[in-house]
PDB file of C-alpha atoms in Angstrom:
ATOM      1  CA  MET A   9       0.000   0.000   0.000  1.00 42.00           C
ATOM      2  CA  ARG A  10       2.660   2.394   1.023  1.00 41.00           C
ATOM      3  CA  MET A  11       4.739   1.548  -2.049  1.00 42.00           C
ATOM      4  CA  GLY A  12       1.683   2.127  -4.343  1.00 46.00           C
ATOM      5  CA  ARG A  13       0.948   5.474  -2.705  1.00 47.00           C
ATOM      6  CA  ALA A  14       4.595   6.481  -3.167  1.00 44.00           C
ATOM      7  CA  ARG A  15       4.454   5.610  -6.838  1.00 49.00           C
ATOM      8  CA  ARG A  16       1.192   7.518  -7.317  1.00 50.00           C
ATOM      9  CA  ASN A  17       2.642  10.554  -5.497  1.00 49.00           C
ATOM     10  CA  GLY A  18       5.783  10.433  -7.677  1.00 48.00           C
ATOM     11  CA  THR A  19       3.698  10.219 -10.827  1.00 50.00           C
ATOM     12  CA  THR A  20       1.558  13.146  -9.699  1.00 52.00           C
ATOM     13  CA  ALA A  21       4.659  15.238  -8.927  1.00 46.00           C
ATOM     14  CA  VAL A  22       6.173  14.518 -12.353  1.00 44.00           C
ATOM     15  CA  ALA A  23       2.908  15.430 -14.062  1.00 53.00           C
ATOM     16  CA  THR A  24       2.648  18.631 -12.063  1.00 51.00           C
ATOM     17  CA  LEU A  25       6.256  19.555 -12.884  1.00 45.00           C
ATOM     18  CA  ALA A  26       5.663  18.890 -16.580  1.00 48.00           C
ATOM     19  CA  ALA A  27       2.558  21.052 -16.556  1.00 49.00           C
ATOM     20  CA  LEU A  28       4.461  23.873 -14.859  1.00 47.00           C
ATOM     21  CA  LEU A  29       7.227  23.637 -17.448  1.00 45.00           C
ATOM     22  CA  MET A  30       4.692  23.805 -20.260  1.00 52.00           C
ATOM     23  CA  LEU A  31       3.023  26.829 -18.729  1.00 44.00           C
ATOM     24  CA  ALA A  32       6.377  28.533 -18.253  1.00 43.00           C
ATOM     25  CA  GLY A  33       7.265  27.920 -21.903  1.00 45.00           C
ATOM     26  CA  CYS A  34       3.969  29.331 -23.096  1.00 43.00           C
ATOM     27  CA  GLY A  35       4.352  32.332 -20.811  1.00 43.00           C
ATOM     28  CA  SER A  36       7.848  33.071 -22.073  1.00 41.00           C
ATOM     29  CA  GLY A  37       6.695  32.792 -25.685  1.00 43.00           C
ATOM     30  CA  GLY A  38       3.798  35.133 -25.039  1.00 43.00           C
ATOM     31  CA  GLY A  39       6.103  37.521 -23.224  1.00 42.00           C
ATOM     32  CA  GLY A  40       8.439  37.546 -26.228  1.00 40.00           C
ATOM     33  CA  ASP A  41       5.546  38.379 -28.518  1.00 43.00           C
ATOM     34  CA  ASP A  42       4.418  41.129 -26.170  1.00 41.00           C
ATOM     35  CA  SER A  43       7.910  42.621 -26.008  1.00 39.00           C
ATOM     36  CA  GLY A  44       8.226  42.518 -29.780  1.00 39.00           C
ATOM     37  CA  ALA A  45       4.894  44.265 -30.140  1.00 37.00           C
ATOM     38  CA  ALA A  46       5.920  46.822 -27.553  1.00 37.00           C
ATOM     39  CA  GLY A  47       9.180  47.463 -29.415  1.00 40.00           C
ATOM     40  CA  THR A  48       7.312  47.932 -32.680  1.00 37.00           C
ATOM     41  CA  ALA A  49       4.913  50.366 -31.068  1.00 36.00           C
ATOM     42  CA  ALA A  50       7.793  52.297 -29.502  1.00 36.00           C
ATOM     43  CA  ASP A  51       9.521  52.558 -32.889  1.00 40.00           C
ATOM     44  CA  ALA A  52       6.331  53.876 -34.395  1.00 37.00           C
ATOM     45  CA  VAL A  53       5.750  56.417 -31.643  1.00 35.00           C
ATOM     46  CA  ALA A  54       9.368  57.639 -31.420  1.00 37.00           C
ATOM     47  CA  PRO A  55       9.384  59.652 -34.713  1.00 36.00           C
ATOM     48  CA  ALA A  56       6.112  61.292 -33.737  1.00 37.00           C
ATOM     49  CA  GLN A  57       7.564  62.269 -30.369  1.00 36.00           C
ATOM     50  CA  GLU A  58      10.733  63.600 -32.012  1.00 37.00           C
ATOM     51  CA  GLY A  59       8.676  65.632 -34.468  1.00 37.00           C
ATOM     52  CA  ALA A  60       6.597  67.028 -31.635  1.00 35.00           C
ATOM     53  CA  ALA A  61       9.746  67.867 -29.684  1.00 36.00           C
ATOM     54  CA  GLY A  62      11.259  69.606 -32.716  1.00 37.00           C
ATOM     55  CA  ALA A  63       8.185  71.727 -33.383  1.00 36.00           C
ATOM     56  CA  PRO A  64       8.922  75.477 -33.019  1.00 35.00           C
ATOM     57  CA  GLY A  65       7.594  77.266 -29.994  1.00 36.00           C
ATOM     58  CA  GLU A  66       7.793  74.254 -27.617  1.00 36.00           C
ATOM     59  CA  ALA A  67      10.274  74.350 -24.764  1.00 36.00           C
ATOM     60  CA  ALA A  68      12.422  71.276 -24.060  1.00 37.00           C
ATOM     61  CA  ALA A  69      12.278  69.563 -20.691  1.00 36.00           C
ATOM     62  CA  PRO A  70      15.071  70.483 -18.282  1.00 34.00           C
ATOM     63  CA  GLY A  71      16.262  66.892 -18.058  1.00 38.00           C
ATOM     64  CA  ASN A  72      16.218  66.320 -21.810  1.00 40.00           C
ATOM     65  CA  ALA A  73      19.791  66.536 -23.034  1.00 37.00           C
ATOM     66  CA  GLN A  74      18.809  66.558 -26.689  1.00 37.00           C
ATOM     67  CA  GLY A  75      16.358  69.385 -26.138  1.00 39.00           C
ATOM     68  CA  GLY A  76      19.027  71.443 -24.371  1.00 40.00           C
ATOM     69  CA  ALA A  77      21.507  70.913 -27.218  1.00 37.00           C
ATOM     70  CA  GLY A  78      18.914  71.964 -29.784  1.00 38.00           C
ATOM     71  CA  ALA A  79      18.168  75.175 -27.865  1.00 40.00           C
ATOM     72  CA  ALA A  80      21.900  75.975 -27.592  1.00 46.00           C
ATOM     73  CA  THR A  81      22.498  75.564 -31.343  1.00 44.00           C
ATOM     74  CA  ASP A  82      19.423  77.350 -32.633  1.00 51.00           C
ATOM     75  CA  THR A  83      20.149  78.382 -36.253  1.00 53.00           C
ATOM     76  CA  ARG A  84      16.920  80.204 -37.060  1.00 62.00           C
ATOM     77  CA  VAL A  85      17.431  83.440 -38.951  1.00 61.00           C
ATOM     78  CA  ASP A  86      15.374  85.482 -36.504  1.00 63.00           C
ATOM     79  CA  GLN A  87      17.678  84.357 -33.680  1.00 73.00           C
ATOM     80  CA  ARG A  88      20.921  85.342 -35.431  1.00 83.00           C
ATOM     81  CA  SER A  89      22.728  88.680 -35.729  1.00 86.00           C
ATOM     82  CA  ILE A  90      23.295  89.504 -39.404  1.00 88.00           C
ATOM     83  CA  ILE A  91      24.658  92.702 -40.952  1.00 91.00           C
ATOM     84  CA  TYR A  92      23.129  93.500 -44.362  1.00 91.00           C
ATOM     85  CA  THR A  93      24.887  95.822 -46.821  1.00 92.00           C
ATOM     86  CA  GLY A  94      23.789  96.689 -50.330  1.00 93.00           C
ATOM     87  CA  SER A  95      24.882  98.754 -53.296  1.00 93.00           C
ATOM     88  CA  ILE A  96      22.685  99.597 -56.276  1.00 94.00           C
ATOM     89  CA  ARG A  97      23.107 101.764 -59.375  1.00 93.00           C
ATOM     90  CA  VAL A  98      19.994 103.006 -61.180  1.00 92.00           C
ATOM     91  CA  GLN A  99      19.684 105.131 -64.307  1.00 90.00           C
ATOM     92  CA  VAL A 100      16.785 107.588 -64.046  1.00 91.00           C
ATOM     93  CA  ASP A 101      15.323 110.379 -66.142  1.00 88.00           C
ATOM     94  CA  ASP A 102      15.525 113.032 -63.408  1.00 87.00           C
ATOM     95  CA  VAL A 103      18.143 112.556 -60.698  1.00 89.00           C
ATOM     96  CA  ASP A 104      16.657 115.084 -58.269  1.00 88.00           C
ATOM     97  CA  ILE A 105      13.173 113.566 -58.371  1.00 90.00           C
ATOM     98  CA  ALA A 106      14.554 110.041 -58.029  1.00 91.00           C
ATOM     99  CA  ALA A 107      16.699 111.123 -55.078  1.00 91.00           C
ATOM    100  CA  ARG A 108      13.650 112.526 -53.301  1.00 92.00           C
ATOM    101  CA  ASP A 109      11.776 109.279 -53.938  1.00 93.00           C
ATOM    102  CA  ALA A 110      14.679 107.240 -52.564  1.00 93.00           C
ATOM    103  CA  VAL A 111      14.818 109.332 -49.398  1.00 93.00           C
ATOM    104  CA  ALA A 112      11.056 108.983 -49.004  1.00 93.00           C
ATOM    105  CA  ALA A 113      11.314 105.188 -49.363  1.00 93.00           C
ATOM    106  CA  ALA A 114      13.932 105.012 -46.618  1.00 92.00           C
ATOM    107  CA  THR A 115      11.882 107.284 -44.362  1.00 93.00           C
ATOM    108  CA  ARG A 116       8.713 105.230 -44.825  1.00 93.00           C
ATOM    109  CA  ALA A 117      10.634 102.103 -43.857  1.00 92.00           C
ATOM    110  CA  GLY A 118      11.716 103.729 -40.593  1.00 92.00           C
ATOM    111  CA  GLY A 119      15.234 104.665 -41.683  1.00 91.00           C
ATOM    112  CA  PHE A 120      17.128 107.845 -42.454  1.00 92.00           C
ATOM    113  CA  VAL A 121      19.706 109.322 -44.835  1.00 92.00           C
ATOM    114  CA  GLY A 122      23.310 108.841 -43.754  1.00 90.00           C
ATOM    115  CA  GLY A 123      24.929 110.680 -46.673  1.00 89.00           C
ATOM    116  CA  ASP A 124      23.978 112.684 -49.767  1.00 88.00           C
ATOM    117  CA  GLN A 125      26.403 113.746 -52.531  1.00 89.00           C
ATOM    118  CA  ARG A 126      25.278 115.180 -55.874  1.00 87.00           C
ATOM    119  CA  ARG A 127      27.160 116.373 -58.947  1.00 83.00           C
ATOM    120  CA  SER A 128      25.830 118.572 -61.767  1.00 74.00           C
ATOM    121  CA  SER A 129      22.174 119.054 -62.621  1.00 68.00           C
ATOM    122  CA  ASP A 130      22.050 118.252 -66.323  1.00 72.00           C
ATOM    123  CA  ALA A 131      21.559 114.970 -68.148  1.00 69.00           C
ATOM    124  CA  ASP A 132      24.887 113.700 -66.783  1.00 76.00           C
ATOM    125  CA  ALA A 133      23.918 114.352 -63.154  1.00 86.00           C
ATOM    126  CA  VAL A 134      24.944 111.834 -60.494  1.00 89.00           C
ATOM    127  CA  ALA A 135      23.633 111.444 -56.925  1.00 90.00           C
ATOM    128  CA  ASP A 136      25.211 109.171 -54.304  1.00 92.00           C
ATOM    129  CA  LEU A 137      22.948 108.414 -51.336  1.00 93.00           C
ATOM    130  CA  GLU A 138      23.696 106.357 -48.229  1.00 94.00           C
ATOM    131  CA  LEU A 139      20.475 105.071 -46.672  1.00 93.00           C
ATOM    132  CA  ARG A 140      20.115 103.364 -43.272  1.00 93.00           C
ATOM    133  CA  VAL A 141      17.011 101.204 -43.038  1.00 93.00           C
ATOM    134  CA  PRO A 142      15.817  98.534 -40.572  1.00 93.00           C
ATOM    135  CA  ALA A 143      17.148  95.051 -41.308  1.00 90.00           C
ATOM    136  CA  ASP A 144      13.682  93.535 -41.717  1.00 89.00           C
ATOM    137  CA  ARG A 145      12.874  96.108 -44.431  1.00 91.00           C
ATOM    138  CA  PHE A 146      16.184  95.819 -46.286  1.00 92.00           C
ATOM    139  CA  TYR A 147      15.102  93.784 -49.322  1.00 92.00           C
ATOM    140  CA  ALA A 148      11.807  95.649 -49.678  1.00 93.00           C
ATOM    141  CA  VAL A 149      13.608  98.997 -49.855  1.00 93.00           C
ATOM    142  CA  VAL A 150      16.154  97.617 -52.355  1.00 93.00           C
ATOM    143  CA  GLU A 151      13.351  96.465 -54.641  1.00 93.00           C
ATOM    144  CA  GLU A 152      11.649  99.849 -54.333  1.00 92.00           C
ATOM    145  CA  LEU A 153      14.877 101.631 -55.250  1.00 93.00           C
ATOM    146  CA  ALA A 154      15.384  99.364 -58.263  1.00 92.00           C
ATOM    147  CA  GLY A 155      11.946 100.417 -59.509  1.00 91.00           C
ATOM    148  CA  LEU A 156      12.944 104.090 -59.736  1.00 91.00           C
ATOM    149  CA  GLY A 157      14.493 103.546 -63.178  1.00 90.00           C
ATOM    150  CA  VAL A 158      16.684 101.108 -65.064  1.00 90.00           C
ATOM    151  CA  GLN A 159      18.803  99.042 -62.716  1.00 91.00           C
ATOM    152  CA  GLU A 160      22.402  98.784 -63.952  1.00 90.00           C
ATOM    153  CA  ARG A 161      24.129  97.095 -61.026  1.00 90.00           C
ATOM    154  CA  ARG A 162      23.198  95.503 -57.695  1.00 92.00           C
ATOM    155  CA  GLU A 163      25.448  94.056 -54.998  1.00 93.00           C
ATOM    156  CA  ILE A 164      24.175  92.655 -51.690  1.00 92.00           C
ATOM    157  CA  GLY A 165      26.363  91.249 -48.924  1.00 92.00           C
ATOM    158  CA  THR A 166      25.720  89.753 -45.490  1.00 89.00           C
ATOM    159  CA  GLN A 167      27.929  89.190 -42.460  1.00 89.00           C
ATOM    160  CA  ASP A 168      26.918  86.842 -39.663  1.00 89.00           C
ATOM    161  CA  VAL A 169      28.125  88.240 -36.319  1.00 90.00           C
ATOM    162  CA  THR A 170      26.141  85.946 -34.027  1.00 89.00           C
ATOM    163  CA  GLU A 171      29.207  84.421 -32.390  1.00 91.00           C
ATOM    164  CA  GLU A 172      30.808  87.822 -31.919  1.00 91.00           C
ATOM    165  CA  THR A 173      27.626  89.127 -30.289  1.00 90.00           C
ATOM    166  CA  ILE A 174      27.437  86.163 -27.897  1.00 92.00           C
ATOM    167  CA  ASP A 175      31.113  86.559 -27.032  1.00 93.00           C
ATOM    168  CA  LEU A 176      30.640  90.272 -26.324  1.00 93.00           C
ATOM    169  CA  ASP A 177      27.656  89.563 -24.074  1.00 93.00           C
ATOM    170  CA  ALA A 178      29.663  87.025 -22.066  1.00 94.00           C
ATOM    171  CA  ARG A 179      32.668  89.345 -21.772  1.00 95.00           C
ATOM    172  CA  ILE A 180      30.464  92.256 -20.689  1.00 94.00           C
ATOM    173  CA  ALA A 181      28.792  90.143 -17.999  1.00 95.00           C
ATOM    174  CA  SER A 182      32.163  88.915 -16.733  1.00 95.00           C
ATOM    175  CA  GLN A 183      33.618  92.435 -16.744  1.00 94.00           C
ATOM    176  CA  ARG A 184      30.637  93.810 -14.830  1.00 94.00           C
ATOM    177  CA  ALA A 185      31.166  91.139 -12.175  1.00 95.00           C
ATOM    178  CA  ARG A 186      34.837  92.140 -11.929  1.00 94.00           C
ATOM    179  CA  VAL A 187      33.858  95.793 -11.533  1.00 94.00           C
ATOM    180  CA  GLU A 188      31.412  94.959  -8.742  1.00 94.00           C
ATOM    181  CA  SER A 189      34.079  92.859  -7.002  1.00 93.00           C
ATOM    182  CA  ALA A 190      36.551  95.751  -7.178  1.00 91.00           C
ATOM    183  CA  ARG A 191      33.936  98.121  -5.751  1.00 92.00           C
ATOM    184  CA  ARG A 192      33.327  95.791  -2.795  1.00 92.00           C
ATOM    185  CA  LEU A 193      37.056  95.573  -2.162  1.00 90.00           C
ATOM    186  CA  LEU A 194      37.275  99.361  -2.347  1.00 88.00           C
ATOM    187  CA  ALA A 195      34.603  99.679   0.339  1.00 89.00           C
ATOM    188  CA  GLN A 196      36.592  97.324   2.588  1.00 89.00           C
ATOM    189  CA  ALA A 197      39.991  99.000   2.106  1.00 85.00           C
ATOM    190  CA  ASP A 198      41.573 100.057   5.424  1.00 87.00           C
ATOM    191  CA  SER A 199      44.838 101.668   4.277  1.00 88.00           C
ATOM    192  CA  ILE A 200      45.884 104.385   1.850  1.00 90.00           C
ATOM    193  CA  SER A 201      48.059 102.054  -0.230  1.00 89.00           C
ATOM    194  CA  ASP A 202      45.266  99.503  -0.614  1.00 88.00           C
ATOM    195  CA  LEU A 203      42.816 102.292  -1.429  1.00 89.00           C
ATOM    196  CA  VAL A 204      45.045 103.705  -4.194  1.00 91.00           C
ATOM    197  CA  SER A 205      45.800 100.314  -5.748  1.00 91.00           C
ATOM    198  CA  ILE A 206      42.157  99.228  -5.712  1.00 91.00           C
ATOM    199  CA  GLU A 207      41.034 102.550  -7.203  1.00 91.00           C
ATOM    200  CA  ASN A 208      43.519 102.137 -10.071  1.00 93.00           C
ATOM    201  CA  GLU A 209      42.358  98.587 -10.701  1.00 92.00           C
ATOM    202  CA  LEU A 210      38.714  99.697 -10.569  1.00 92.00           C
ATOM    203  CA  ALA A 211      39.364 102.478 -13.083  1.00 93.00           C
ATOM    204  CA  ARG A 212      41.059 100.040 -15.451  1.00 95.00           C
ATOM    205  CA  ARG A 213      38.200  97.555 -15.199  1.00 94.00           C
ATOM    206  CA  GLU A 214      35.582 100.267 -15.763  1.00 94.00           C
ATOM    207  CA  ALA A 215      37.470 101.465 -18.852  1.00 95.00           C
ATOM    208  CA  ASP A 216      37.533  97.918 -20.255  1.00 94.00           C
ATOM    209  CA  LEU A 217      33.813  97.583 -19.547  1.00 94.00           C
ATOM    210  CA  ALA A 218      33.054 100.872 -21.314  1.00 95.00           C
ATOM    211  CA  SER A 219      35.061  99.733 -24.361  1.00 95.00           C
ATOM    212  CA  LEU A 220      33.172  96.433 -24.552  1.00 94.00           C
ATOM    213  CA  GLU A 221      29.823  98.188 -24.210  1.00 94.00           C
ATOM    214  CA  ALA A 222      30.770 100.611 -27.004  1.00 94.00           C
ATOM    215  CA  LYS A 223      31.598  97.672 -29.288  1.00 94.00           C
ATOM    216  CA  LYS A 224      28.287  96.055 -28.430  1.00 93.00           C
ATOM    217  CA  ARG A 225      26.385  99.266 -29.230  1.00 93.00           C
ATOM    218  CA  ARG A 226      28.188  99.597 -32.559  1.00 92.00           C
ATOM    219  CA  LEU A 227      27.446  95.982 -33.430  1.00 90.00           C
ATOM    220  CA  SER A 228      23.821  96.366 -32.409  1.00 90.00           C
ATOM    221  CA  ASP A 229      23.517  99.457 -34.610  1.00 90.00           C
ATOM    222  CA  LEU A 230      24.931  97.634 -37.624  1.00 89.00           C
ATOM    223  CA  THR A 231      22.633  94.659 -37.155  1.00 89.00           C
ATOM    224  CA  ALA A 232      19.527  96.749 -36.442  1.00 90.00           C
ATOM    225  CA  LEU A 233      20.029  99.206 -39.344  1.00 91.00           C
ATOM    226  CA  SER A 234      21.283  98.026 -42.722  1.00 92.00           C
ATOM    227  CA  THR A 235      23.242 100.260 -45.107  1.00 92.00           C
ATOM    228  CA  ILE A 236      22.229 100.765 -48.735  1.00 93.00           C
ATOM    229  CA  THR A 237      24.433 102.816 -51.078  1.00 94.00           C
ATOM    230  CA  VAL A 238      22.376 104.171 -53.969  1.00 94.00           C
ATOM    231  CA  THR A 239      23.906 105.713 -57.092  1.00 92.00           C
ATOM    232  CA  LEU A 240      21.403 107.562 -59.277  1.00 91.00           C
ATOM    233  CA  VAL A 241      22.684 108.602 -62.712  1.00 90.00           C
ATOM    234  CA  GLY A 242      21.091 110.635 -65.459  1.00 87.00           C
ATOM    235  CA  PRO A 243      20.483 109.422 -69.020  1.00 83.00           C
ATOM    236  CA  GLY A 244      23.634 111.161 -70.249  1.00 74.00           C
ATOM    237  CA  VAL A 245      25.978 109.135 -68.029  1.00 72.00           C
ATOM    238  CA  THR A 246      27.478 106.178 -69.865  1.00 64.00           C
ATOM    239  CA  ILE A 247      28.755 103.001 -68.287  1.00 60.00           C
ATOM    240  CA  PRO A 248      32.493 102.592 -68.842  1.00 53.00           C
ATOM    241  CA  GLU A 249      33.289  99.631 -71.037  1.00 47.00           C
ATOM    242  CA  GLU A 250      35.094  96.882 -69.217  1.00 42.00           C
ATOM    243  CA  GLU A 251      36.551  95.223 -72.335  1.00 45.00           C
ATOM    244  CA  ASN A 252      40.120  96.032 -73.322  1.00 53.00           C
ATOM    245  CA  GLN A 253      40.271  98.281 -76.394  1.00 62.00           C
ATOM    246  CA  ILE A 254      43.123  98.325 -78.892  1.00 69.00           C
ATOM    247  CA  GLY A 255      43.965 100.450 -81.927  1.00 73.00           C
ATOM    248  CA  PHE A 256      45.835 103.580 -82.962  1.00 78.00           C
ATOM    249  CA  LEU A 257      43.366 106.024 -81.458  1.00 78.00           C
ATOM    250  CA  VAL A 258      43.274 104.171 -78.169  1.00 75.00           C
ATOM    251  CA  GLY A 259      47.075 104.119 -78.021  1.00 82.00           C
ATOM    252  CA  PHE A 260      47.301 107.801 -78.992  1.00 81.00           C
ATOM    253  CA  LYS A 261      44.764 108.715 -76.318  1.00 80.00           C
ATOM    254  CA  GLY A 262      46.648 106.754 -73.687  1.00 81.00           C
ATOM    255  CA  GLY A 263      49.986 108.247 -74.746  1.00 86.00           C
ATOM    256  CA  TRP A 264      48.552 111.766 -74.706  1.00 86.00           C
ATOM    257  CA  GLN A 265      47.248 111.242 -71.209  1.00 84.00           C
ATOM    258  CA  VAL A 266      50.660 109.959 -70.101  1.00 88.00           C
ATOM    259  CA  PHE A 267      52.310 112.980 -71.758  1.00 88.00           C
ATOM    260  CA  LEU A 268      49.976 115.387 -69.964  1.00 88.00           C
ATOM    261  CA  SER A 269      50.618 113.631 -66.677  1.00 87.00           C
ATOM    262  CA  SER A 270      54.379 113.808 -67.249  1.00 88.00           C
ATOM    263  CA  MET A 271      54.207 117.507 -68.111  1.00 88.00           C
ATOM    264  CA  THR A 272      52.151 118.135 -65.015  1.00 89.00           C
ATOM    265  CA  ILE A 273      54.747 116.378 -62.877  1.00 91.00           C
ATOM    266  CA  LEU A 274      57.582 118.274 -64.631  1.00 88.00           C
ATOM    267  CA  LEU A 275      55.911 121.642 -64.079  1.00 88.00           C
ATOM    268  CA  THR A 276      55.272 120.729 -60.467  1.00 90.00           C
ATOM    269  CA  VAL A 277      58.957 119.920 -59.938  1.00 88.00           C
ATOM    270  CA  LEU A 278      59.983 123.122 -61.758  1.00 85.00           C
ATOM    271  CA  GLY A 279      57.673 125.183 -59.578  1.00 87.00           C
ATOM    272  CA  ALA A 280      59.200 123.620 -56.476  1.00 87.00           C
ATOM    273  CA  VAL A 281      62.799 124.252 -57.651  1.00 84.00           C
ATOM    274  CA  LEU A 282      62.260 127.805 -59.028  1.00 84.00           C
ATOM    275  CA  PRO A 283      62.357 129.590 -55.645  1.00 87.00           C
ATOM    276  CA  TRP A 284      65.732 127.987 -54.871  1.00 85.00           C
ATOM    277  CA  LEU A 285      67.063 129.072 -58.263  1.00 81.00           C
ATOM    278  CA  LEU A 286      65.953 132.654 -57.674  1.00 82.00           C
ATOM    279  CA  VAL A 287      67.456 132.823 -54.189  1.00 83.00           C
ATOM    280  CA  PHE A 288      70.772 131.059 -54.832  1.00 82.00           C
ATOM    281  CA  GLY A 289      71.143 130.747 -58.604  1.00 80.00           C
ATOM    282  CA  VAL A 290      70.891 134.447 -59.542  1.00 80.00           C
ATOM    283  CA  PRO A 291      73.600 135.665 -57.094  1.00 84.00           C
ATOM    284  CA  LEU A 292      75.936 132.829 -58.036  1.00 84.00           C
ATOM    285  CA  GLY A 293      75.404 133.517 -61.737  1.00 83.00           C
ATOM    286  CA  ALA A 294      76.145 137.238 -61.244  1.00 84.00           C
ATOM    287  CA  LEU A 295      79.396 136.469 -59.397  1.00 85.00           C
ATOM    288  CA  TRP A 296      80.506 134.077 -62.118  1.00 85.00           C
ATOM    289  CA  TRP A 297      79.788 136.707 -64.832  1.00 85.00           C
ATOM    290  CA  LEU A 298      81.757 139.413 -62.984  1.00 85.00           C
ATOM    291  CA  ALA A 299      84.738 137.122 -62.486  1.00 84.00           C
ATOM    292  CA  ARG A 300      84.778 136.183 -66.136  1.00 82.00           C
ATOM    293  CA  ARG A 301      84.553 139.840 -67.185  1.00 80.00           C
ATOM    294  CA  ARG A 302      87.511 140.784 -65.000  1.00 81.00           C
ATOM    295  CA  ARG A 303      89.647 138.069 -66.541  1.00 80.00           C
ATOM    296  CA  ARG A 304      88.693 139.274 -69.986  1.00 79.00           C
ATOM    297  CA  ASN A 305      89.577 142.975 -69.275  1.00 75.00           C
ATOM    298  CA  ARG A 306      92.967 142.198 -67.681  1.00 69.00           C
ATOM    299  CA  PRO A 307      95.910 143.559 -69.991  1.00 67.00           C
ATOM    300  CA  ALA A 308      98.040 140.868 -71.622  1.00 60.00           C
ATOM    301  CA  VAL A 309     101.823 140.781 -70.861  1.00 56.00           C
ATOM    302  CA  PRO A 310     103.894 141.088 -74.096  1.00 57.00           C
ATOM    303  CA  ALA A 311     106.259 138.168 -74.736  1.00 53.00           C
ATOM    304  CA  LEU A 312     110.021 138.893 -75.139  1.00 53.00           C
ATOM    305  CA  VAL A 313     111.272 137.961 -78.645  1.00 54.00           C
ATOM    306  CA  THR A 314     115.032 137.700 -79.315  1.00 55.00           C
ATOM    307  CA  PRO A 315     116.138 139.065 -82.723  1.00 58.00           C
ATOM    308  CA  VAL A 316     117.667 136.667 -85.158  1.00 56.00           C
ATOM    309  CA  GLY A 317     121.534 136.613 -84.879  1.00 59.00           C
ATOM    310  CA  ALA A 318     121.665 138.505 -81.618  1.00 59.00           C
ATOM    311  CA  PRO A 319     123.630 136.933 -78.785  1.00 61.00           C
ATOM    312  CA  PRO A 320     121.479 135.336 -76.160  1.00 59.00           C
ATOM    313  CA  PRO A 321     120.973 137.182 -72.934  1.00 60.00           C
ATOM    314  CA  PRO A 322     123.317 136.410 -70.064  1.00 61.00           C
ATOM    315  CA  GLY A 323     122.608 133.173 -68.313  1.00 58.00           C
ATOM    316  CA  VAL A 324     120.899 131.637 -71.343  1.00 55.00           C
ATOM    317  CA  SER A 325     122.840 129.119 -73.407  1.00 61.00           C
ATOM    318  CA  ALA A 326     122.797 129.467 -77.163  1.00 57.00           C
ATOM    319  CA  PRO A 327     120.896 126.843 -79.102  1.00 60.00           C
ATOM    320  CA  PRO A 328     123.024 124.394 -81.037  1.00 62.00           C
ATOM    321  CA  PRO A 329     123.767 125.338 -84.634  1.00 61.00           C
ATOM    322  CA  VAL A 330     121.609 123.813 -87.263  1.00 56.00           C
ATOM    323  CA  PRO A 331     123.710 122.001 -89.885  1.00 58.00           C
ATOM    324  CA  GLY A 332     123.331 123.236 -93.398  1.00 54.00           C
ATOM    325  CA  ALA A 333     121.784 121.199 -96.074  1.00 51.00           C
ATOM    326  CA  ARG A 334     124.168 119.253 -98.238  1.00 55.00           C
ATOM    327  CA  SER A 335     124.031 119.562-101.967  1.00 51.00           C
ATOM    328  CA  ALA A 336     123.866 116.477-104.037  1.00 50.00           C
ATOM    329  CA  PRO A 337     127.193 115.347-105.666  1.00 48.00           C
TER     330      PRO A 337
END
């Protein structure tokens, strides 16, 4: 009896263990399917979450490292400091009227005239205007200026000074902290020597801070107001040809211009030397003429000539006799 019960108990235990193993296998298989489904769902949701996180106007969570990096490297145009400069040349029928229209366009945009130079008033009149307009109205004003007449030339340039602006802001903040530290030390000074040294250091730091703030103001002015140089020319002004010209007339014209330039330089040098010639040359020339005249008016000393056959004077030996010529035999 006992042996039969033991066998039945052993059989029951083996069956129970087998059932548990089967259940565990099924559970693990189902868990694997669930995890695979969860992974697929996560992959599907991740792009949507990234797109939502990258949408403009949403702030990243403080603990999100990717969100913080994206905010630090924001490259949107409205968040950058850009200096716009432009140059345009327009041919118009009436330079004065076109200049007034250009000034009015800059004024309507919220800008002003930084410079105004005009030459002549006929058909070959030329007006050079320097307009300062807000950066957000730069291209609109350029297009309006181009519509004043026939556009002949346009040049637009940009300079990104975002990094320089950020660097200036950091340096200004650091320099202000140094100034405040020096002021606190100055309030705690208890000797004349410390007071003098701290005052000198404070003055130096304040001067550096003022220089940095002046650079920041200049940079802010250039980024806030763009510069447009407008050249308005009349119908009689021709555009110089850029191609190289050759021929006799071209060479003669170039040589004549070189000759005129050389004569101008020569006359300039002569005008610079003429005062020295008048001061020193005239007296020296007069002295030389007087000396030469005196030598010319001095009486000549007659030369002593000894007659032929006369004995030589005392102390002078007679020349040897010249032998006579022999006659032919």
